[in-house]
Amino acid sequence: NSMLSWQRTAFHFQPEKNWMNDPNGPLFYKGWYHFFYQWNPNGAVWGDIVWGHAVSKDLIHWLHLPLAMVADQWYDINGVWTGSATILPDGKIVMLYTGSTNESVQVQNLAYPADHNDPLLTKWVKYSGNPILVPPPGIGYKDFRDPTTAWYTSQGKWRITIGSKLNKTGISLVYDTKDFKTYEQLNGVLHAVPGTGMWECVDFYPVSKTSDKGLDTSVNGPDVKHVVKASLDDDRNDYYSLGSYEEKTGKWVPDNQKIDVGIGIRYDYGIFYASKTFYDQNKERRVLWGWIGESDSENADMQKGWASVQGIPRTVLFDKKTGSNLIQWPVEEVENLRLSITDFDKVEVKAGSVLPLQVVTATQLDIVAEFELDKKVLESVAESNEVFSCNTSAGGSHRGALGPFGLLVLADETLSEQTPVYFYVAKGPGGNFDTFFCADQTRSSVANDVKKKVTGSYVPVLKDEKLSVRILVDHSIVESFAQGGRTTITTRVYPTKAIYGAARLFLFNNATEISVTASLKVWQMNSAFIRPYHPDETSN
Ligand code: FRU
C-alpha cells in the first residue's frame, strides 16, 4: 500500500515483504556475511515460519537469497524456529535450530550446508537423524527452544545452552556433544532467575576485560567475563548480565546479583528483542543483531504488507570505564552511507527553547551530538527528592531544573509531530547527579493506532565526561546511543506529516534552570542496496 510506503526504511535490513522476527545463525564465511531470519512467506503477521537468507560484504548492503530452510519435515512442520551457527576448526559450519513438530513439540535439529565450497551457502541439508534433542523430563514440551552457538570445552567437547523455564523461573539448560548428533545433558543449569519466566533466545559469550577486540565464543581465561542474555517472553525485552563462568560445572554467576539476568539491565530500552551475537573473525569483533518489531497495529502491518526491521548490527564490548555494562555501537560500515555533513558548533540552547537545525532532509540521518552544561547552575541548583523515571515522566514536555534537553527528530515544521530523544539530569540528596536517557513517542504521530510511550533508563556518566548521543534516523526507526553506547533506545515511530521533505530536526531544552551548549555533526544518509540476488552480481 503506497499510502504507508514512507514507513519503509532505507538502510535497515528488511525482507521485500511480509513478517520477519528473530535474527538467526549470523556468521561470516568465505568473504560474505550471512544473515538468516524468521520469516512468514504468507503474510505480514507471525506464522508459518521459515528461514529467510541474505548475504552482504559489509553488513549494510544485502542480497536476498532463496529461503535457507522451509517447514518440510515432521520435526519442523509447524515452524523452522530460531537457531545459531557454529564454525568448526576445519571451517565447516553446523546450524542448530528449533523445530516445532507435527504435535507442536519444541525439538532441536541439526542442519549443515550442502556445499561448503559455495560461499553463498545457498543450500542447506537437514540431518537424517533429526531431532537431535527433545524436551528432557520435567521440561514443558513448549518450553525448550533457541539453541546457542556452541563453544569448545577443555574436555574436548562442544557445549550449548538452551532456554527454558520451571514454573516461573527462567533457566538455561546445558548440553555437551562431540559430533552435534548425540548430546549429554549436564547436571543443573547454566543459570536460573526466579520470576523471569520463559527464557527465549539465550545468548552466552565472552568479552575481554582488557582489549577492544571481540572474542570468539570458545575463548576463556582470567581476562574474560561472560555475558548471559535472555529474551523474556513475558516482558518482551532482552536483558543481559555480566559475570563469571565455571567451565567444569557449566555454571555462570553474575558479578552483581542485583543486575542478574532479567531483573537488571537491558541491551536497549525501546523495542529490541530476540537478539543474537556472533564473532566476526573477519574484523575480530563481536556483532549483535536485534529484531526491531513494530509499534503500530497488526492492521496497519497488513495494509503496508510488511512488519519488522533488523537494527543496524552493533559491536559489543565490555565497558572498561564503568566495569558494569556493555558498550554497543553501530558497526563502522554504516558510516560509509554518510553523505553531506552539516556541522553545528557550540550552539547555545537556553532553558525553555526550541531551535531548528538547517539540514537538507531529515528522514535519513546519522547525528552525533555533545552537550555541555553550565557548571555554575549545576552547583547552585537545589537538590531534589524527585524520583525520575523516563517511563512515568511526561516525556519531552516534562520540566525539571536540569532537563530534558536533546533533539526532536522526525518533527514537522509546526511540531505537531516530533520524537524527542534527550537527557534528563537530576540532582539528588547529597548533591549527586543522576543522568537519564529517554525517547518519547507520545507526540511522534497524529495517528491513533500506534503505541505512544516514553522509554529509557539511567545512563552512567563519569566525572568530567560530556553528555553525548548518536542517533540513526531512518523513516520509521530511530536508534539512539548515549555515552558511547552505554544505554541505547530504539524507537519505531509513524509520522504522517514529518515525512520525506517535510521532516525537520530541532534542538530543544525544556529545563527550567540550565542552558546547554550543543555541538553536532549531522550527516545525510544514503540508502543501502537491499535487493534480490542476481548471479552475475557476485562474480568477484
Ligand atoms: C522469539 C521466538 C523464539 C522462537 C521464534 C519463533 O521471538 O519466539 O523463541 O524460536 O521466535 O518464530
Coordinates of C-alpha atoms and ligand atoms in Angstrom, one line a residue:
N1 CA 0.0 0.0 0.0
S2 CA 1.6 3.2 -1.2
M3 CA -0.2 5.2 1.4
L4 CA 2.1 3.8 4.1
S5 CA 5.2 3.5 1.9
W6 CA 7.1 6.3 3.7
Q7 CA 7.5 4.0 6.7
R8 CA 9.7 1.7 4.7
T9 CA 13.3 2.0 5.9
A10 CA 16.2 2.8 3.6
F11 CA 19.3 1.4 5.3
H12 CA 18.0 -1.1 7.8
F13 CA 17.7 -4.8 6.8
Q14 CA 14.2 -5.8 5.7
P15 CA 12.9 -8.6 3.5
E16 CA 11.0 -7.4 0.5
K17 CA 7.7 -8.1 2.1
N18 CA 5.8 -9.9 4.9
W19 CA 6.6 -10.6 8.5
M20 CA 10.1 -11.0 10.0
N21 CA 11.2 -11.8 13.5
D22 CA 14.4 -13.1 15.1
P23 CA 17.9 -13.0 13.6
N24 CA 19.2 -16.5 13.1
G25 CA 22.6 -18.1 12.6
P26 CA 24.6 -14.9 11.7
L27 CA 28.1 -15.7 10.5
F28 CA 31.0 -14.7 8.3
Y29 CA 32.1 -17.2 5.7
K30 CA 34.4 -17.0 2.7
G31 CA 34.1 -13.3 2.3
W32 CA 30.4 -13.0 3.0
Y33 CA 28.3 -12.1 6.0
H34 CA 25.3 -14.4 6.2
F35 CA 22.1 -13.4 7.8
F36 CA 19.1 -15.7 8.4
Y37 CA 15.9 -14.7 9.9
Q38 CA 12.5 -15.9 11.0
W39 CA 10.1 -15.1 8.1
N40 CA 6.4 -15.7 7.2
P41 CA 6.1 -16.4 3.5
N42 CA 2.3 -15.9 3.7
G43 CA 1.7 -12.6 5.3
A44 CA 2.6 -9.6 7.5
V45 CA 1.8 -11.3 10.8
W46 CA 3.7 -14.1 12.7
G47 CA 3.1 -17.6 11.4
D48 CA 4.3 -20.4 9.1
I49 CA 7.8 -19.6 10.0
V50 CA 10.7 -20.5 7.6
W51 CA 14.3 -19.3 7.4
G52 CA 15.0 -16.3 5.1
H53 CA 18.6 -15.8 4.0
A54 CA 20.6 -12.8 2.8
V55 CA 24.3 -12.1 2.2
S56 CA 26.4 -9.0 2.5
K57 CA 30.0 -7.8 2.1
D58 CA 29.6 -5.1 4.8
L59 CA 26.6 -5.9 7.0
I60 CA 24.8 -2.9 5.3
H61 CA 24.1 -3.7 1.7
W62 CA 22.3 -7.0 1.3
L63 CA 21.4 -9.5 -1.4
H64 CA 18.3 -11.6 -0.7
L65 CA 18.9 -15.3 -1.4
P66 CA 16.4 -18.2 -1.7
L67 CA 15.0 -19.5 1.6
A68 CA 17.5 -21.5 3.5
M69 CA 15.1 -23.9 5.2
V70 CA 11.4 -24.5 4.9
A71 CA 8.9 -26.4 7.1
D72 CA 9.1 -29.8 5.3
Q73 CA 9.8 -32.4 7.9
W74 CA 7.6 -33.8 10.7
Y75 CA 10.0 -32.3 13.3
D76 CA 9.7 -28.7 11.9
I77 CA 6.4 -28.8 10.0
N78 CA 4.9 -26.2 12.5
G79 CA 7.8 -23.9 12.1
V80 CA 11.5 -23.7 11.4
W81 CA 12.4 -21.6 14.5
T82 CA 15.3 -19.8 15.9
G83 CA 18.9 -21.2 15.8
S84 CA 22.6 -20.5 15.8
A85 CA 25.6 -21.3 13.8
T86 CA 28.9 -22.7 14.9
I87 CA 32.0 -22.7 12.8
L88 CA 34.2 -25.7 13.5
P89 CA 38.0 -25.5 13.5
D90 CA 38.2 -27.1 10.0
G91 CA 36.0 -24.2 8.7
K92 CA 32.8 -26.3 8.4
I93 CA 29.5 -24.9 9.6
V94 CA 26.9 -26.6 11.8
M95 CA 23.5 -25.0 12.3
L96 CA 21.3 -25.9 15.3
Y97 CA 17.7 -24.8 15.3
T98 CA 14.4 -25.4 17.0
G99 CA 11.6 -27.2 15.1
S100 CA 8.0 -27.1 16.1
T101 CA 6.9 -30.7 15.4
N102 CA 3.7 -32.0 13.9
E103 CA 2.5 -32.2 17.5
S104 CA 3.8 -28.7 18.4
V105 CA 6.6 -30.1 20.5
Q106 CA 9.8 -28.0 20.5
V107 CA 12.8 -30.1 19.5
Q108 CA 16.3 -29.2 18.4
N109 CA 17.6 -30.1 14.9
L110 CA 20.9 -30.1 13.1
A111 CA 21.5 -28.7 9.6
Y112 CA 24.6 -28.0 7.5
P113 CA 25.5 -26.5 4.2
A114 CA 25.0 -28.9 1.2
D115 CA 28.3 -27.5 -0.3
H116 CA 31.0 -25.9 1.8
N117 CA 32.6 -24.7 -1.4
D118 CA 29.7 -22.4 -2.1
P119 CA 30.5 -19.1 -0.4
L120 CA 26.8 -18.2 -0.6
L121 CA 25.8 -21.3 1.4
T122 CA 22.7 -21.4 -0.7
K123 CA 21.5 -25.0 0.0
W124 CA 21.0 -26.5 3.5
V125 CA 20.7 -30.1 4.4
K126 CA 18.8 -31.3 7.4
Y127 CA 20.4 -34.2 9.3
S128 CA 18.7 -37.5 8.7
G129 CA 18.8 -38.3 12.4
N130 CA 16.8 -35.2 13.5
P131 CA 15.6 -34.3 16.0
I132 CA 18.8 -34.4 18.0
L133 CA 17.2 -33.2 21.2
V134 CA 13.7 -33.4 22.7
P135 CA 12.5 -31.7 25.8
P136 CA 14.1 -33.5 28.8
P137 CA 11.9 -34.9 31.7
G138 CA 10.4 -32.1 33.8
I139 CA 10.5 -29.5 31.0
G140 CA 7.4 -28.5 29.2
Y141 CA 7.2 -29.6 25.6
K142 CA 6.6 -25.9 24.5
D143 CA 9.4 -24.6 26.8
F144 CA 12.5 -25.7 25.0
R145 CA 13.9 -23.6 22.2
D146 CA 16.6 -21.5 20.6
P147 CA 20.0 -23.3 20.9
T148 CA 23.1 -21.1 21.1
T149 CA 26.3 -21.2 19.2
A150 CA 28.5 -23.9 20.6
W151 CA 31.7 -23.3 22.5
Y152 CA 34.6 -25.7 23.0
T153 CA 35.5 -27.0 26.4
S154 CA 38.9 -28.1 27.7
Q155 CA 37.4 -31.6 27.9
G156 CA 37.3 -31.7 24.1
K157 CA 33.6 -31.3 23.8
W158 CA 31.2 -28.7 22.3
R159 CA 28.8 -27.2 24.7
I160 CA 25.5 -25.4 24.0
T161 CA 22.8 -23.8 26.2
I162 CA 19.0 -23.8 25.6
G163 CA 16.5 -21.5 27.3
S164 CA 13.5 -22.9 29.2
K165 CA 11.5 -22.3 32.4
L166 CA 10.5 -24.2 35.5
N167 CA 7.3 -22.8 36.9
K168 CA 8.1 -19.1 36.8
T169 CA 11.9 -19.5 37.0
G170 CA 13.7 -18.7 33.8
I171 CA 16.5 -21.2 33.2
S172 CA 19.1 -22.3 30.6
L173 CA 19.9 -26.0 30.1
V174 CA 23.4 -27.1 29.2
Y175 CA 24.4 -29.9 26.8
D176 CA 27.8 -31.3 25.7
T177 CA 28.4 -33.0 22.4
K178 CA 31.3 -34.3 20.4
D179 CA 29.6 -34.6 17.0
F180 CA 26.5 -32.4 17.2
K181 CA 24.4 -35.6 16.8
T182 CA 24.4 -37.1 20.3
Y183 CA 24.3 -35.0 23.4
E184 CA 24.6 -35.4 27.2
Q185 CA 22.7 -33.0 29.5
L186 CA 24.8 -31.5 32.3
N187 CA 23.5 -31.6 35.9
G188 CA 22.0 -28.3 36.9
V189 CA 21.6 -25.3 34.6
L190 CA 23.9 -22.5 33.3
H191 CA 21.8 -20.1 35.3
A192 CA 18.3 -19.6 36.8
V193 CA 16.5 -16.5 37.9
P194 CA 13.1 -16.8 39.8
G195 CA 10.2 -14.8 38.5
T196 CA 11.6 -14.1 35.0
G197 CA 9.6 -16.7 33.1
M198 CA 10.5 -18.4 29.8
W199 CA 13.9 -17.5 28.5
E200 CA 13.9 -17.3 24.7
C201 CA 17.0 -16.8 22.5
V202 CA 19.6 -17.2 25.2
D203 CA 23.0 -15.9 24.2
F204 CA 26.2 -16.7 26.0
Y205 CA 29.6 -15.2 25.1
P206 CA 32.9 -13.9 26.4
V207 CA 34.0 -10.3 26.4
S208 CA 37.6 -9.1 27.1
K209 CA 38.3 -7.1 30.2
T210 CA 41.4 -5.6 28.6
S211 CA 41.2 -5.5 24.9
D212 CA 39.0 -3.7 22.4
K213 CA 38.7 -6.8 20.2
G214 CA 35.8 -9.2 20.3
L215 CA 36.3 -12.7 21.4
D216 CA 35.5 -16.0 19.7
T217 CA 32.8 -17.9 21.6
S218 CA 35.2 -20.5 23.0
V219 CA 37.7 -18.1 24.5
N220 CA 38.1 -18.2 28.2
G221 CA 40.6 -17.2 30.8
P222 CA 41.4 -14.6 33.5
D223 CA 41.0 -11.6 31.2
V224 CA 37.5 -12.7 30.3
K225 CA 34.0 -12.0 31.6
H226 CA 31.0 -13.9 30.3
V227 CA 27.7 -12.4 29.3
V228 CA 24.4 -14.2 29.6
K229 CA 21.4 -12.7 27.7
A230 CA 17.8 -13.9 27.8
S231 CA 14.8 -12.6 25.9
L232 CA 12.0 -12.6 28.4
D233 CA 8.9 -14.0 26.7
D234 CA 6.6 -12.4 29.4
D235 CA 8.2 -9.0 29.2
R236 CA 9.4 -8.9 25.5
N237 CA 12.8 -7.3 26.3
D238 CA 16.4 -8.5 26.1
Y239 CA 18.2 -8.5 29.4
Y240 CA 21.9 -9.2 29.8
S241 CA 24.2 -9.6 32.8
L242 CA 28.0 -9.7 33.2
G243 CA 29.5 -12.5 35.3
S244 CA 31.9 -15.4 35.5
Y245 CA 31.6 -18.8 34.0
E246 CA 33.0 -22.0 35.5
E247 CA 33.7 -24.5 32.8
K248 CA 33.9 -27.6 35.0
T249 CA 30.4 -27.3 36.2
G250 CA 28.9 -25.4 33.3
K251 CA 27.6 -22.7 35.6
W252 CA 27.6 -19.0 35.5
V253 CA 27.3 -16.4 38.3
P254 CA 26.5 -12.7 37.9
D255 CA 29.0 -10.1 39.1
N256 CA 26.2 -8.3 40.9
Q257 CA 23.1 -10.2 41.9
K258 CA 21.1 -7.0 41.7
I259 CA 21.7 -6.8 38.0
D260 CA 21.1 -10.5 37.3
V261 CA 19.6 -11.7 34.0
G262 CA 16.1 -10.5 33.5
I263 CA 15.9 -8.2 36.6
G264 CA 18.7 -5.7 35.8
I265 CA 20.0 -4.1 32.6
R266 CA 18.8 -4.3 29.1
Y267 CA 20.5 -4.1 25.7
D268 CA 18.0 -1.5 24.7
Y269 CA 15.2 0.4 26.4
G270 CA 13.0 0.8 23.4
I271 CA 11.9 -2.1 21.1
F272 CA 14.7 -4.7 20.6
Y273 CA 14.2 -8.4 21.1
A274 CA 15.4 -12.0 20.4
S275 CA 18.9 -10.6 19.7
K276 CA 21.9 -12.7 18.9
T277 CA 25.6 -12.1 18.7
F278 CA 28.3 -13.7 16.5
Y279 CA 32.0 -13.5 16.4
D280 CA 33.1 -11.8 13.2
Q281 CA 36.6 -13.4 12.5
N282 CA 36.9 -11.0 9.6
K283 CA 37.2 -7.9 11.7
E284 CA 37.8 -9.5 15.1
R285 CA 34.7 -8.1 16.7
R286 CA 31.5 -9.4 18.3
V287 CA 28.5 -8.2 16.5
L288 CA 24.9 -8.0 17.9
W289 CA 21.8 -8.3 15.8
G290 CA 18.4 -7.4 17.3
W291 CA 14.9 -7.7 15.9
I292 CA 13.0 -4.4 15.9
G293 CA 9.3 -5.1 15.8
E294 CA 6.5 -2.6 15.1
S295 CA 4.6 -0.4 17.5
D296 CA 1.7 0.2 15.1
S297 CA -1.3 -2.1 14.8
E298 CA -1.4 -5.5 13.1
N299 CA -4.0 -4.0 10.8
A300 CA -1.5 -1.3 9.7
D301 CA 1.1 -4.0 9.1
M302 CA -1.2 -6.0 6.9
Q303 CA -2.0 -2.8 5.0
K304 CA 1.6 -2.0 4.4
G305 CA 2.4 -5.6 3.7
W306 CA 5.4 -6.0 6.0
A307 CA 6.4 -6.0 9.6
S308 CA 9.7 -5.5 11.4
V309 CA 13.2 -4.5 10.6
Q310 CA 16.6 -5.5 12.0
G311 CA 18.6 -3.0 13.9
I312 CA 21.9 -1.8 12.5
P313 CA 24.3 -4.5 13.7
R314 CA 26.2 -3.3 16.8
T315 CA 29.7 -4.1 18.0
V316 CA 29.6 -5.2 21.6
L317 CA 32.4 -4.6 24.1
F318 CA 32.9 -4.7 27.9
D319 CA 32.8 -1.1 29.3
K320 CA 36.3 -0.9 30.9
K321 CA 35.5 2.6 32.3
T322 CA 32.4 1.6 34.3
G323 CA 33.1 -2.1 34.7
S324 CA 29.4 -2.8 35.0
N325 CA 27.9 -2.6 31.5
L326 CA 28.5 -3.3 27.8
I327 CA 29.2 -0.8 25.1
Q328 CA 27.1 -1.1 22.0
W329 CA 27.9 0.9 18.8
P330 CA 26.7 0.7 15.2
V331 CA 29.2 -1.2 13.1
E332 CA 31.6 1.2 11.4
E333 CA 30.4 0.2 7.9
V334 CA 27.2 2.2 8.4
E335 CA 29.4 5.3 8.2
N336 CA 30.0 4.6 4.5
L337 CA 26.5 5.7 3.9
R338 CA 27.2 9.2 5.2
L339 CA 26.7 11.8 2.5
S340 CA 26.9 15.5 3.2
I341 CA 27.6 16.8 6.7
T342 CA 26.3 19.8 8.5
D343 CA 28.3 21.0 11.5
F344 CA 26.9 23.0 14.3
D345 CA 29.5 24.3 16.7
K346 CA 28.6 25.4 20.3
V347 CA 25.0 26.3 19.8
E348 CA 23.5 27.7 23.0
V349 CA 20.1 26.3 23.8
K350 CA 18.6 28.4 26.5
A351 CA 16.2 26.9 29.1
G352 CA 12.7 26.6 27.6
S353 CA 13.7 27.0 23.9
V354 CA 13.5 25.1 20.6
L355 CA 15.9 25.7 17.8
P356 CA 15.5 24.5 14.2
L357 CA 18.6 22.9 12.6
Q358 CA 19.0 23.6 8.9
V359 CA 19.7 20.2 7.3
V360 CA 19.0 19.1 3.8
T361 CA 16.4 16.4 4.6
A362 CA 15.7 14.8 7.9
T363 CA 14.4 11.3 7.2
Q364 CA 17.8 9.6 6.8
L365 CA 20.3 10.9 9.3
D366 CA 23.3 10.0 11.4
I367 CA 23.6 12.5 14.2
V368 CA 26.4 12.9 16.7
A369 CA 25.8 15.4 19.4
E370 CA 27.5 16.6 22.6
F371 CA 26.1 18.7 25.3
E372 CA 27.8 20.9 27.9
L373 CA 26.0 22.1 30.9
D374 CA 26.6 25.3 32.7
K375 CA 28.7 24.4 35.7
K376 CA 27.6 27.3 37.9
V377 CA 24.0 26.3 37.5
L378 CA 24.8 22.7 38.3
E379 CA 26.5 23.8 41.5
S380 CA 23.9 26.2 42.6
V381 CA 20.7 24.4 41.7
A382 CA 18.7 23.0 44.6
E383 CA 18.9 19.3 45.4
S384 CA 15.7 17.5 44.7
N385 CA 13.9 14.5 46.0
E386 CA 12.3 13.7 42.7
V387 CA 12.5 10.0 41.8
F388 CA 12.7 10.3 38.0
S389 CA 11.9 7.6 35.5
C390 CA 11.6 8.1 31.8
N391 CA 8.5 5.8 31.6
T392 CA 6.5 7.6 34.2
S393 CA 7.5 11.1 33.2
A394 CA 5.7 13.4 30.8
G395 CA 8.4 12.9 28.2
G396 CA 9.9 15.8 26.3
S397 CA 7.3 18.2 27.9
H398 CA 8.3 17.2 31.4
R399 CA 10.0 20.2 33.1
G400 CA 12.8 19.9 35.6
A401 CA 15.6 22.2 36.7
L402 CA 18.2 20.3 34.6
G403 CA 16.3 18.8 31.8
P404 CA 15.0 17.4 29.5
F405 CA 17.2 18.6 26.6
G406 CA 18.2 17.0 23.4
L407 CA 16.9 16.6 19.9
L408 CA 13.5 16.5 18.2
V409 CA 13.8 14.1 15.3
L410 CA 11.2 13.3 12.6
A411 CA 9.4 16.5 13.5
D412 CA 7.2 18.6 11.2
E413 CA 7.6 22.4 10.9
T414 CA 4.8 23.1 13.4
L415 CA 6.0 20.4 15.9
S416 CA 2.6 18.7 15.7
E417 CA 4.7 15.6 15.3
Q418 CA 8.0 15.1 17.0
T419 CA 10.1 12.5 18.6
P420 CA 12.2 13.9 21.5
V421 CA 15.5 12.0 22.2
Y422 CA 17.0 13.5 25.3
F423 CA 18.8 13.6 28.6
Y424 CA 17.3 14.4 32.0
V425 CA 19.7 15.3 34.8
A426 CA 18.6 15.0 38.4
K427 CA 20.4 16.4 41.4
G428 CA 19.7 14.2 44.3
P429 CA 20.2 14.4 48.0
G430 CA 23.9 14.8 48.8
G431 CA 24.5 16.7 45.5
N432 CA 24.9 13.6 43.3
F433 CA 23.8 13.8 39.7
D434 CA 21.9 11.1 38.0
T435 CA 21.5 11.2 34.3
F436 CA 18.7 9.6 32.4
F437 CA 18.4 9.0 28.7
C438 CA 14.9 8.8 27.2
A439 CA 12.9 8.8 23.9
D440 CA 9.4 10.0 23.7
Q441 CA 6.9 8.5 21.3
T442 CA 3.8 10.3 22.7
R443 CA 3.7 13.0 20.0
S444 CA 5.5 11.1 17.3
S445 CA 2.4 10.6 15.2
V446 CA -1.0 12.1 15.0
A447 CA -2.2 8.6 14.0
N448 CA -4.0 6.9 16.9
D449 CA -3.4 3.2 16.2
V450 CA 0.3 3.4 17.3
K451 CA 1.9 2.9 20.7
K452 CA 2.9 6.1 22.4
K453 CA 5.3 5.6 25.3
V454 CA 8.2 7.3 26.9
T455 CA 11.0 4.8 27.3
G456 CA 14.6 5.0 28.5
S457 CA 16.8 4.4 31.5
Y458 CA 19.6 5.6 33.7
V459 CA 22.9 6.2 31.8
P460 CA 26.3 6.1 33.6
V461 CA 28.2 9.3 33.2
L462 CA 31.7 9.6 34.7
K463 CA 33.3 12.6 36.2
D464 CA 34.3 15.2 33.5
E465 CA 32.5 13.4 30.7
K466 CA 30.3 15.5 28.4
L467 CA 26.9 14.1 27.6
S468 CA 26.9 12.6 24.2
V469 CA 24.4 10.9 21.9
R470 CA 24.4 9.2 18.5
I471 CA 21.1 8.9 16.7
L472 CA 20.4 7.0 13.5
V473 CA 17.1 8.1 11.9
D474 CA 15.6 6.0 9.1
H475 CA 12.0 7.0 8.2
S476 CA 10.2 4.9 10.9
I477 CA 13.1 3.8 13.1
V478 CA 15.2 5.9 15.5
E479 CA 18.2 4.2 17.1
S480 CA 19.8 6.2 19.9
F481 CA 23.1 5.5 21.7
A482 CA 24.0 7.6 24.8
Q483 CA 27.5 8.0 26.3
G484 CA 29.3 6.0 23.6
G485 CA 26.7 3.1 23.7
R486 CA 26.2 2.5 27.5
T487 CA 22.5 3.0 27.2
T488 CA 20.5 2.6 24.0
I489 CA 16.9 3.2 22.9
T490 CA 15.4 2.0 19.7
T491 CA 12.0 3.5 18.8
R492 CA 9.6 2.9 16.0
V493 CA 7.6 5.9 15.0
Y494 CA 5.0 6.5 12.4
P495 CA 4.8 10.2 11.5
T496 CA 2.2 11.2 9.0
K497 CA 3.4 14.8 8.4
A498 CA 7.1 14.6 9.2
I499 CA 7.8 12.5 6.2
Y500 CA 10.1 12.9 3.1
G501 CA 10.9 16.6 2.5
A502 CA 8.6 17.8 5.3
A503 CA 10.6 16.2 8.1
R504 CA 12.7 18.6 10.3
L505 CA 15.3 18.4 13.0
F506 CA 15.3 20.6 16.2
L507 CA 17.4 21.1 19.3
F508 CA 15.3 21.6 22.4
N509 CA 15.8 22.4 26.0
N510 CA 12.8 22.1 28.3
A511 CA 14.8 22.6 31.5
T512 CA 13.7 25.5 33.8
E513 CA 17.2 26.4 35.1
I514 CA 20.0 25.2 32.9
S515 CA 21.1 26.3 29.5
V516 CA 23.1 23.8 27.4
T517 CA 25.7 24.2 24.7
A518 CA 25.3 21.7 21.9
S519 CA 27.8 20.7 19.3
L520 CA 26.6 18.5 16.5
K521 CA 27.5 16.8 13.3
V522 CA 24.6 15.7 11.1
W523 CA 25.1 13.6 8.1
Q524 CA 22.5 12.8 5.4
M525 CA 22.5 9.1 5.0
N526 CA 22.4 7.3 1.7
S527 CA 20.1 4.4 1.1
A528 CA 21.6 0.9 1.2
F529 CA 21.1 -1.6 -1.6
I530 CA 18.9 -4.4 -0.2
R531 CA 17.6 -6.3 -3.1
P532 CA 17.2 -9.8 -4.7
Y533 CA 20.3 -11.6 -5.7
H534 CA 21.3 -11.9 -9.4
P535 CA 24.1 -14.4 -10.0
D536 CA 26.2 -12.1 -12.2
E537 CA 26.5 -9.5 -9.3
T538 CA 28.5 -11.8 -7.2
S539 CA 31.2 -12.9 -9.6
N540 CA 34.2 -11.3 -7.8
Ligands
FRU1 C1 11.4 -15.4 19.8 C2 10.8 -16.7 19.3 C3 11.7 -17.8 19.6 C4 11.2 -18.8 18.6 C5 10.9 -18.0 17.4 C6 9.7 -18.4 16.6 O1 10.9 -14.2 19.2 O2 9.5 -16.8 19.9 O3 11.7 -18.3 20.9 O4 12.2 -19.8 18.3 O5 10.6 -16.7 17.9 O6 9.5 -17.6 15.5

